[in-house]
Coordinates of C-alpha atoms in Angstrom, one line a residue:
Chain I
M1 CA 138.1 -100.3 -63.2
S2 CA 141.3 -99.5 -61.5
S3 CA 141.6 -95.9 -60.5
W4 CA 145.2 -96.2 -59.5
N5 CA 147.1 -93.8 -61.7
P6 CA 150.6 -92.8 -60.7
E7 CA 150.9 -89.9 -63.1
R8 CA 147.7 -88.2 -62.3
K9 CA 148.1 -85.4 -59.7
Q10 CA 146.4 -86.0 -56.4
S11 CA 146.0 -83.3 -53.9
L12 CA 146.9 -84.6 -50.5
V13 CA 146.9 -82.7 -47.2
G14 CA 148.1 -83.4 -43.7
W15 CA 150.6 -85.8 -42.0
D16 CA 148.6 -89.0 -42.8
S17 CA 148.7 -88.0 -46.4
H18 CA 152.4 -87.5 -46.3
L19 CA 152.7 -91.1 -45.1
S20 CA 150.3 -92.2 -47.9
R21 CA 152.4 -90.4 -50.4
I22 CA 155.6 -91.9 -49.2
F23 CA 154.1 -95.4 -49.3
F24 CA 152.6 -94.7 -52.7
L25 CA 156.0 -93.6 -54.0
L26 CA 157.7 -96.6 -52.5
L27 CA 155.1 -98.8 -54.2
L28 CA 155.7 -97.1 -57.5
F29 CA 159.5 -97.5 -57.0
V30 CA 159.1 -101.2 -56.3
V31 CA 156.9 -101.7 -59.3
S32 CA 159.1 -99.8 -61.7
A33 CA 162.2 -101.5 -60.3
Q34 CA 160.7 -104.9 -61.2
G35 CA 159.5 -103.6 -64.6
V36 CA 155.9 -103.9 -65.6
T37 CA 154.6 -107.4 -64.6
P38 CA 151.1 -107.1 -65.8
N39 CA 148.4 -108.9 -63.9
P40 CA 146.6 -110.9 -66.6
E41 CA 143.4 -110.5 -64.6
A42 CA 143.4 -106.7 -65.1
C43 CA 143.4 -104.6 -68.2
L44 CA 146.7 -102.9 -69.0
V45 CA 146.4 -99.3 -68.1
S46 CA 149.0 -96.6 -68.9
S47 CA 148.8 -92.9 -68.8
S48 CA 150.5 -90.0 -70.5
V49 CA 149.9 -86.3 -70.9
S50 CA 147.7 -87.0 -73.8
G51 CA 145.4 -89.4 -71.9
S52 CA 144.9 -93.0 -70.8
S53 CA 145.5 -96.1 -72.8
I54 CA 143.4 -99.2 -71.8
S55 CA 144.1 -102.6 -73.2
C56 CA 142.0 -105.6 -72.3
Q57 CA 142.3 -109.3 -73.2
P58 CA 140.8 -112.3 -71.4
P59 CA 141.0 -113.2 -68.6
A60 CA 140.7 -109.5 -67.7
Q61 CA 137.1 -108.2 -67.4
I62 CA 135.9 -105.6 -69.7
P63 CA 135.6 -102.4 -67.6
K64 CA 132.2 -101.0 -66.9
S65 CA 133.5 -97.4 -67.0
L66 CA 136.6 -95.9 -68.5
P67 CA 138.6 -92.8 -67.6
A68 CA 137.2 -89.7 -69.3
D69 CA 140.6 -89.0 -70.9
T70 CA 140.9 -92.4 -72.6
I71 CA 142.6 -92.0 -76.0
F72 CA 143.4 -95.6 -76.8
L73 CA 141.1 -98.6 -76.1
A74 CA 141.7 -102.2 -77.0
V75 CA 139.2 -104.9 -76.2
E76 CA 140.4 -108.0 -78.1
F77 CA 140.1 -111.8 -78.0
F78 CA 136.8 -111.8 -76.2
N79 CA 134.0 -113.6 -77.9
L80 CA 131.6 -110.7 -77.8
T81 CA 128.9 -110.9 -80.4
Q82 CA 127.6 -107.5 -79.4
L83 CA 129.0 -104.5 -77.7
P84 CA 127.4 -103.2 -74.6
A85 CA 125.0 -100.3 -75.4
D86 CA 126.8 -96.9 -74.8
F87 CA 130.1 -98.7 -74.9
L88 CA 131.9 -95.6 -75.9
Q89 CA 129.9 -93.2 -73.8
G90 CA 132.0 -90.8 -71.7
I91 CA 135.3 -91.1 -73.6
P92 CA 135.0 -88.3 -76.2
N93 CA 138.8 -88.0 -76.8
L94 CA 139.1 -91.6 -78.1
Q95 CA 141.6 -91.7 -80.9
E96 CA 142.1 -95.5 -81.4
L97 CA 139.7 -98.3 -80.9
H98 CA 140.9 -101.9 -81.3
L99 CA 138.3 -104.6 -81.3
S100 CA 140.0 -107.4 -83.2
T101 CA 139.2 -111.0 -82.7
N102 CA 135.8 -110.9 -81.2
R103 CA 132.7 -112.2 -82.8
L104 CA 130.9 -109.0 -83.5
E105 CA 127.9 -109.6 -85.7
N106 CA 126.3 -106.2 -85.6
L107 CA 127.2 -102.7 -84.8
S108 CA 124.7 -100.2 -83.5
P109 CA 124.3 -97.3 -86.0
K110 CA 125.0 -94.9 -83.0
F111 CA 128.0 -96.8 -81.9
L112 CA 130.6 -94.2 -82.9
L113 CA 128.6 -91.1 -82.2
P114 CA 130.4 -90.5 -78.8
V115 CA 133.8 -90.6 -80.4
P116 CA 134.1 -88.0 -83.2
Q117 CA 137.9 -87.7 -82.9
L118 CA 138.5 -91.4 -83.6
K119 CA 141.4 -91.9 -85.9
V120 CA 141.8 -95.7 -86.0
L121 CA 139.2 -98.4 -85.9
D122 CA 140.4 -102.0 -86.1
L123 CA 137.6 -104.6 -86.5
T124 CA 139.9 -107.4 -87.8
H125 CA 138.5 -110.9 -87.4
N126 CA 134.9 -110.4 -86.4
S127 CA 131.6 -111.7 -87.9
L128 CA 130.3 -108.6 -89.6
T129 CA 128.1 -109.2 -92.6
R130 CA 127.0 -105.6 -93.0
L131 CA 127.5 -102.2 -91.5
P132 CA 124.6 -100.1 -90.3
P133 CA 123.7 -96.9 -92.3
G134 CA 125.1 -93.8 -90.8
L135 CA 127.7 -95.6 -88.8
F136 CA 130.4 -93.2 -89.8
R137 CA 128.3 -90.0 -89.9
V138 CA 130.6 -88.3 -87.3
S139 CA 133.8 -90.1 -88.3
A140 CA 135.3 -87.3 -90.4
A141 CA 138.6 -87.8 -88.5
L142 CA 138.9 -91.5 -89.1
C143 CA 142.2 -92.2 -90.8
T144 CA 142.4 -96.0 -90.7
L145 CA 139.5 -98.5 -91.0
V146 CA 140.3 -102.2 -90.9
L147 CA 137.5 -104.7 -91.7
K148 CA 139.9 -107.5 -92.5
E149 CA 138.6 -111.1 -91.9
N150 CA 134.9 -110.5 -91.5
Q151 CA 132.0 -112.0 -93.4
L152 CA 131.1 -109.2 -95.8
K153 CA 129.6 -110.7 -99.0
F154 CA 128.8 -107.3 -100.5
L155 CA 129.1 -103.7 -99.7
E156 CA 126.9 -100.7 -100.1
A157 CA 128.5 -97.3 -100.8
S158 CA 126.2 -95.7 -98.2
W159 CA 127.9 -97.8 -95.4
L160 CA 131.1 -95.8 -95.8
H161 CA 129.5 -92.3 -96.0
G162 CA 131.2 -89.8 -93.8
L163 CA 134.8 -91.0 -94.0
K164 CA 136.2 -87.8 -95.5
A165 CA 139.7 -88.2 -94.1
L166 CA 140.2 -91.9 -94.7
Q167 CA 143.7 -92.8 -95.7
H168 CA 143.9 -96.6 -95.2
L169 CA 141.0 -98.9 -96.0
D170 CA 141.4 -102.7 -95.4
L171 CA 138.6 -104.9 -96.7
S172 CA 140.8 -108.0 -97.2
E173 CA 139.8 -111.5 -96.4
N174 CA 136.1 -111.2 -96.7
Q175 CA 133.8 -112.8 -99.3
L176 CA 133.2 -109.9 -101.6
Q177 CA 132.1 -111.0 -105.0
S178 CA 131.6 -107.6 -106.5
L179 CA 131.8 -103.9 -105.5
P180 CA 129.1 -101.3 -106.0
P181 CA 129.6 -98.3 -108.3
G182 CA 130.7 -95.1 -106.5
L183 CA 132.1 -97.0 -103.5
L184 CA 135.1 -94.7 -103.2
E185 CA 133.8 -91.6 -104.9
N186 CA 134.7 -89.2 -102.2
F187 CA 137.7 -90.8 -100.8
T188 CA 140.2 -88.3 -102.1
N189 CA 142.6 -88.9 -99.2
L190 CA 142.9 -92.6 -99.6
L191 CA 146.5 -93.8 -99.7
T192 CA 146.1 -97.5 -99.3
L193 CA 143.3 -99.8 -100.4
D194 CA 143.4 -103.5 -99.5
L195 CA 140.8 -105.7 -101.3
S196 CA 143.0 -108.8 -101.2
N197 CA 141.7 -112.3 -100.6
N198 CA 138.1 -111.8 -101.5
Q199 CA 136.2 -113.4 -104.4
L200 CA 136.1 -110.4 -106.8
Q201 CA 135.6 -111.5 -110.4
T202 CA 135.4 -108.0 -111.8
L203 CA 135.9 -104.5 -110.7
P204 CA 133.8 -101.5 -111.6
P205 CA 136.0 -99.5 -114.1
D206 CA 135.4 -96.3 -112.1
L207 CA 136.4 -97.9 -108.8
L208 CA 139.4 -95.7 -108.4
R209 CA 138.2 -92.5 -109.9
G210 CA 137.7 -90.9 -106.4
P211 CA 141.0 -91.8 -104.7
L212 CA 143.5 -90.1 -106.9
N213 CA 146.3 -90.1 -104.3
L214 CA 146.4 -93.9 -104.0
E215 CA 149.8 -95.2 -103.3
R216 CA 149.2 -98.9 -102.5
L217 CA 146.6 -101.2 -104.1
R218 CA 146.3 -104.8 -103.0
L219 CA 144.1 -106.9 -105.2
E220 CA 145.9 -110.3 -104.8
G221 CA 144.0 -113.4 -104.1
N222 CA 140.8 -112.7 -106.0
R223 CA 139.3 -114.1 -109.3
L224 CA 140.0 -111.3 -111.6
Q225 CA 140.3 -112.4 -115.2
V226 CA 140.8 -109.2 -117.1
L227 CA 142.7 -105.9 -116.3
G228 CA 141.1 -103.2 -118.4
E229 CA 142.4 -99.8 -119.6
R230 CA 140.3 -97.6 -117.3
L231 CA 140.9 -99.0 -113.8
L232 CA 144.3 -97.6 -113.2
A233 CA 144.2 -94.8 -115.7
P234 CA 144.2 -91.9 -113.2
Q235 CA 146.6 -93.4 -110.6
S236 CA 149.7 -91.3 -111.2
K237 CA 150.8 -91.7 -107.7
L238 CA 150.4 -95.4 -107.4
R239 CA 153.6 -97.1 -106.1
Y240 CA 152.7 -100.6 -105.2
L241 CA 150.3 -102.8 -107.2
F242 CA 149.6 -106.3 -106.2
L243 CA 147.6 -108.4 -108.8
N244 CA 149.1 -111.8 -108.0
D245 CA 147.1 -114.9 -107.4
N246 CA 144.2 -114.0 -109.6
R247 CA 143.0 -115.5 -112.9
L248 CA 144.3 -112.8 -115.2
A249 CA 144.5 -114.0 -118.7
S250 CA 144.2 -110.6 -120.4
V251 CA 145.8 -107.2 -119.6
A252 CA 144.9 -104.2 -121.8
A253 CA 147.8 -102.6 -123.6
G254 CA 147.1 -99.3 -121.9
A255 CA 146.4 -100.7 -118.4
F256 CA 149.5 -99.3 -116.9
R257 CA 149.8 -96.1 -119.0
G258 CA 148.9 -93.7 -116.2
L259 CA 151.3 -95.2 -113.6
Q260 CA 154.2 -92.9 -113.3
K261 CA 155.7 -93.8 -110.0
L262 CA 155.3 -97.6 -109.7
D263 CA 157.9 -99.1 -107.3
M264 CA 156.6 -102.7 -107.4
L265 CA 154.3 -104.7 -109.7
D266 CA 153.2 -108.2 -108.8
L267 CA 151.5 -110.2 -111.5
S268 CA 152.7 -113.6 -110.4
N269 CA 150.5 -116.7 -110.3
N270 CA 148.0 -115.8 -112.9
L271 CA 147.0 -117.2 -116.3
L272 CA 149.1 -114.8 -118.5
T273 CA 150.4 -116.3 -121.7
T274 CA 151.3 -113.1 -123.4
V275 CA 151.1 -109.4 -123.0
P276 CA 150.0 -106.8 -125.6
T277 CA 152.6 -104.7 -127.3
G278 CA 153.2 -101.4 -125.5
L279 CA 152.3 -102.8 -122.0
W280 CA 155.9 -103.1 -120.9
T281 CA 157.2 -100.0 -122.6
S282 CA 154.6 -98.0 -120.7
L283 CA 156.0 -99.4 -117.5
G284 CA 159.5 -98.6 -118.5
K285 CA 158.6 -94.9 -118.5
A286 CA 157.6 -95.1 -114.9
A287 CA 159.8 -92.6 -113.1
R288 CA 161.0 -95.0 -110.5
N289 CA 161.2 -98.0 -112.9
L290 CA 160.0 -100.6 -110.4
K291 CA 162.9 -100.1 -108.1
D292 CA 161.5 -102.5 -105.5
G293 CA 161.0 -105.2 -108.1
F294 CA 158.5 -107.0 -110.2
D295 CA 157.2 -110.6 -110.2
I296 CA 155.7 -112.3 -113.3
S297 CA 156.5 -115.8 -112.1
S298 CA 154.1 -118.7 -112.2
N299 CA 152.3 -117.7 -115.4
P300 CA 152.0 -120.0 -118.5
W301 CA 154.1 -117.7 -120.7
I302 CA 154.1 -118.6 -124.4
C303 CA 157.6 -117.5 -125.5
D304 CA 157.1 -116.3 -129.0
Q305 CA 157.5 -113.0 -130.9
N306 CA 154.7 -111.4 -129.0
L307 CA 156.9 -111.2 -125.9
A308 CA 159.6 -109.2 -127.7
D309 CA 158.8 -106.0 -125.7
L310 CA 158.9 -108.0 -122.5
Y311 CA 162.2 -109.7 -123.3
H312 CA 163.8 -106.3 -124.0
W313 CA 162.6 -105.0 -120.7
L314 CA 163.6 -108.1 -118.8
V315 CA 167.1 -108.0 -119.9
A316 CA 167.4 -104.3 -119.0
N317 CA 165.8 -104.8 -115.5
E318 CA 166.7 -108.4 -114.5
D319 CA 168.2 -107.2 -111.3
K320 CA 164.7 -106.3 -110.1
M321 CA 163.1 -109.6 -111.1
F322 CA 161.7 -111.8 -108.4
F323 CA 161.7 -115.6 -108.7
R324 CA 163.5 -116.0 -112.0
N325 CA 163.6 -119.7 -111.5
H326 CA 159.8 -119.8 -111.4
T327 CA 159.4 -117.6 -114.4
R328 CA 159.3 -120.1 -117.2
C329 CA 157.9 -120.7 -120.7
A330 CA 154.9 -123.1 -120.9
G331 CA 155.2 -123.0 -124.7
P332 CA 155.8 -123.3 -127.6
E333 CA 156.9 -126.9 -127.2
A334 CA 160.5 -126.2 -128.1
L335 CA 160.9 -123.8 -125.3
K336 CA 158.7 -125.4 -122.7
G337 CA 160.3 -125.2 -119.3
Q338 CA 163.0 -122.7 -120.3
M339 CA 163.5 -119.7 -118.0
L340 CA 162.0 -116.6 -119.5
L341 CA 165.1 -114.7 -118.7
A342 CA 167.3 -117.1 -120.7
V343 CA 165.0 -116.9 -123.7
A344 CA 164.9 -113.1 -123.4
G345 CA 168.7 -113.0 -123.3
S346 CA 169.1 -115.0 -126.4
H347 CA 166.5 -113.1 -128.3
Chain R
M1 CA 164.9 -123.6 -96.0
A2 CA 164.1 -119.9 -95.3
D3 CA 164.0 -117.8 -98.4
A4 CA 164.8 -114.1 -98.2
E5 CA 163.4 -113.4 -101.6
T6 CA 160.0 -114.6 -100.6
G7 CA 160.5 -112.8 -97.3
K8 CA 161.1 -109.5 -99.2
K9 CA 157.9 -109.9 -101.0
I10 CA 156.0 -110.6 -97.8
F11 CA 157.6 -107.5 -96.3
I12 CA 156.7 -105.2 -99.2
Q13 CA 153.2 -106.5 -99.3
K14 CA 152.3 -106.8 -95.6
C15 CA 154.7 -104.6 -93.7
A16 CA 156.1 -101.8 -95.8
Q17 CA 152.9 -99.7 -95.5
C18 CA 154.1 -99.0 -91.9
H19 CA 157.8 -99.9 -91.7
T20 CA 161.0 -99.2 -93.4
V21 CA 164.1 -101.4 -93.0
E22 CA 167.1 -99.4 -94.3
K23 CA 169.7 -97.6 -92.2
G24 CA 168.3 -94.1 -91.7
G25 CA 164.9 -95.0 -93.0
K26 CA 162.1 -92.9 -91.7
H27 CA 159.6 -93.9 -89.0
K28 CA 156.1 -94.2 -90.4
T29 CA 153.1 -95.6 -88.5
G30 CA 155.6 -98.1 -87.2
P31 CA 159.3 -97.7 -86.4
N32 CA 162.2 -98.1 -88.9
L33 CA 163.6 -101.6 -88.2
W34 CA 167.3 -101.0 -88.9
G35 CA 169.3 -102.7 -86.1
L36 CA 166.4 -104.8 -84.9
F37 CA 168.2 -108.1 -84.2
G38 CA 169.9 -108.1 -80.9
R39 CA 168.0 -105.1 -79.6
K40 CA 165.5 -104.9 -76.8
T41 CA 161.9 -104.2 -77.6
G42 CA 160.8 -100.6 -78.0
Q43 CA 164.2 -99.1 -78.7
A44 CA 164.4 -97.7 -82.2
P45 CA 165.5 -94.1 -81.5
G46 CA 162.9 -91.5 -82.1
F47 CA 159.8 -93.6 -82.3
S48 CA 156.9 -93.2 -79.9
Y49 CA 156.1 -96.8 -78.7
T50 CA 153.3 -97.9 -76.4
E51 CA 154.2 -98.7 -72.8
A52 CA 153.4 -102.3 -73.6
N53 CA 156.0 -102.5 -76.3
K54 CA 158.7 -100.7 -74.4
S55 CA 158.3 -102.9 -71.3
K56 CA 158.0 -106.3 -73.0
G57 CA 161.7 -106.6 -72.2
I58 CA 162.8 -109.3 -74.6
I59 CA 165.6 -109.2 -77.2
W60 CA 164.5 -109.4 -80.9
G61 CA 165.9 -112.5 -82.6
E62 CA 164.8 -115.4 -84.7
Q63 CA 162.8 -117.1 -81.9
T64 CA 161.2 -114.1 -80.4
L65 CA 160.2 -112.8 -83.9
M66 CA 158.8 -116.3 -84.8
E67 CA 156.5 -116.0 -81.8
Y68 CA 155.7 -112.4 -82.2
L69 CA 154.9 -112.4 -85.9
E70 CA 152.4 -115.3 -85.4
N71 CA 150.2 -113.2 -83.2
P72 CA 151.6 -109.8 -82.3
K73 CA 148.7 -108.8 -80.0
K74 CA 149.1 -111.9 -77.9
Y75 CA 152.8 -111.5 -77.6
I76 CA 152.6 -107.8 -76.8
P77 CA 149.2 -107.2 -75.3
G78 CA 148.5 -103.4 -75.6
T79 CA 150.5 -103.0 -78.8
K80 CA 149.1 -100.5 -81.3
M81 CA 150.4 -102.5 -84.3
I82 CA 147.5 -103.6 -86.4
F83 CA 148.6 -106.9 -87.8
A84 CA 146.8 -110.2 -87.3
G85 CA 150.0 -112.2 -87.8
L86 CA 151.4 -114.7 -90.2
K87 CA 149.9 -118.1 -89.5
K88 CA 152.2 -120.0 -91.8
K89 CA 155.5 -121.0 -90.2
S90 CA 157.3 -120.9 -93.6
E91 CA 156.1 -117.3 -94.2
R92 CA 157.5 -116.2 -90.8
E93 CA 160.8 -117.9 -91.5
D94 CA 161.1 -116.3 -94.9
L95 CA 160.2 -112.9 -93.6
I96 CA 162.7 -113.2 -90.7
E97 CA 165.4 -114.3 -93.1
Y98 CA 164.8 -111.2 -95.1
L99 CA 164.7 -109.0 -92.1
K100 CA 168.0 -110.4 -90.9
Q101 CA 169.6 -109.3 -94.1
A102 CA 167.8 -106.1 -94.6
T103 CA 168.1 -104.6 -91.2
S104 CA 171.9 -105.0 -90.7
S105 CA 175.0 -104.5 -92.7

């Protein structure tokens, strides 16, 4: 581990040390004049008043010891299946840990005990099938947890115990088929939840009863068939809702009733033929009125009287409509292939 | 043919959690991107970048963004941006087309 650290004070005495200091400063000057030309064989090290940042990718070697003031550590693109025991020992101020694109299969239950101030943990693209119980027992400061692209087939609520402060949870691109009840019960600070690109067929209706401050919910790329009344009922602060690329054929009339601040709704690429009366008028009451847009394209819409509410709403909000050309009627026969917007306008 | 409409959706879905694009938009986990094209890395005023980003030293444009957005951590080792990248070329093209329009007047 390099101990060369230009910003750390060193006490130097004597004439020799004056020369050393001059040489040192010259070296520093030369290096800064050339800009940082990182040696790929070494980890990138930088330092600030807050502490050291260490970033390692192959061909650099993973350091055996780290500066005690390390606040940022990235060890990525190695093919580690396990982390060395006591990997985080001696760096109690660690705030961010980036371990993406390794092949981690297991984490020790004590792995995070030395780093109670950790705010960000990125485990994107590893091979985790489970998390050990108690993993997060001292992780009350963790704000962001990313488990994207692992091999989780199921979750147990106990795996996430301890994450009181969690704001961003990313479980996307796993193989989750279902979620256990009470998974997010105590996640009152959660702002974003990403469950996209899993294999979820249903969701427990009380899934979102805990995180009442949710702003972004990504459910795209699953196998959901039905959107019930209860799931989103308490989500008055929800701003972005992605339900695209599922198998939704049925949306309950009150499904969006509680959403008062929705900025964007994506229902594209589902199996929607119709929507129940009242569904769209409840959206219209949303304070921000979908200001960032909505997408209902690539659904097999049956353009009959049942869409009257939707037509009315479309005409009033067409400027926010994504992919008008791909939002077409699949029936009845007379209207097959027509743009929904055109049919709505002539209604 | 790059499609800004698709790019806008990609941005809202995958980027907007941490970035804004409009002039005067606030910094979040990541910097506001107004004025991105033609600017050197790590230069959005008022954002605290990593050393790695500040010293990458390239100018953001279509080509550099195509490379970066495929694998950000390979392009800027040491970045704190948590984003695995967009593998599909067409998605990157669409997103870049949107960014071109949304980050300049």
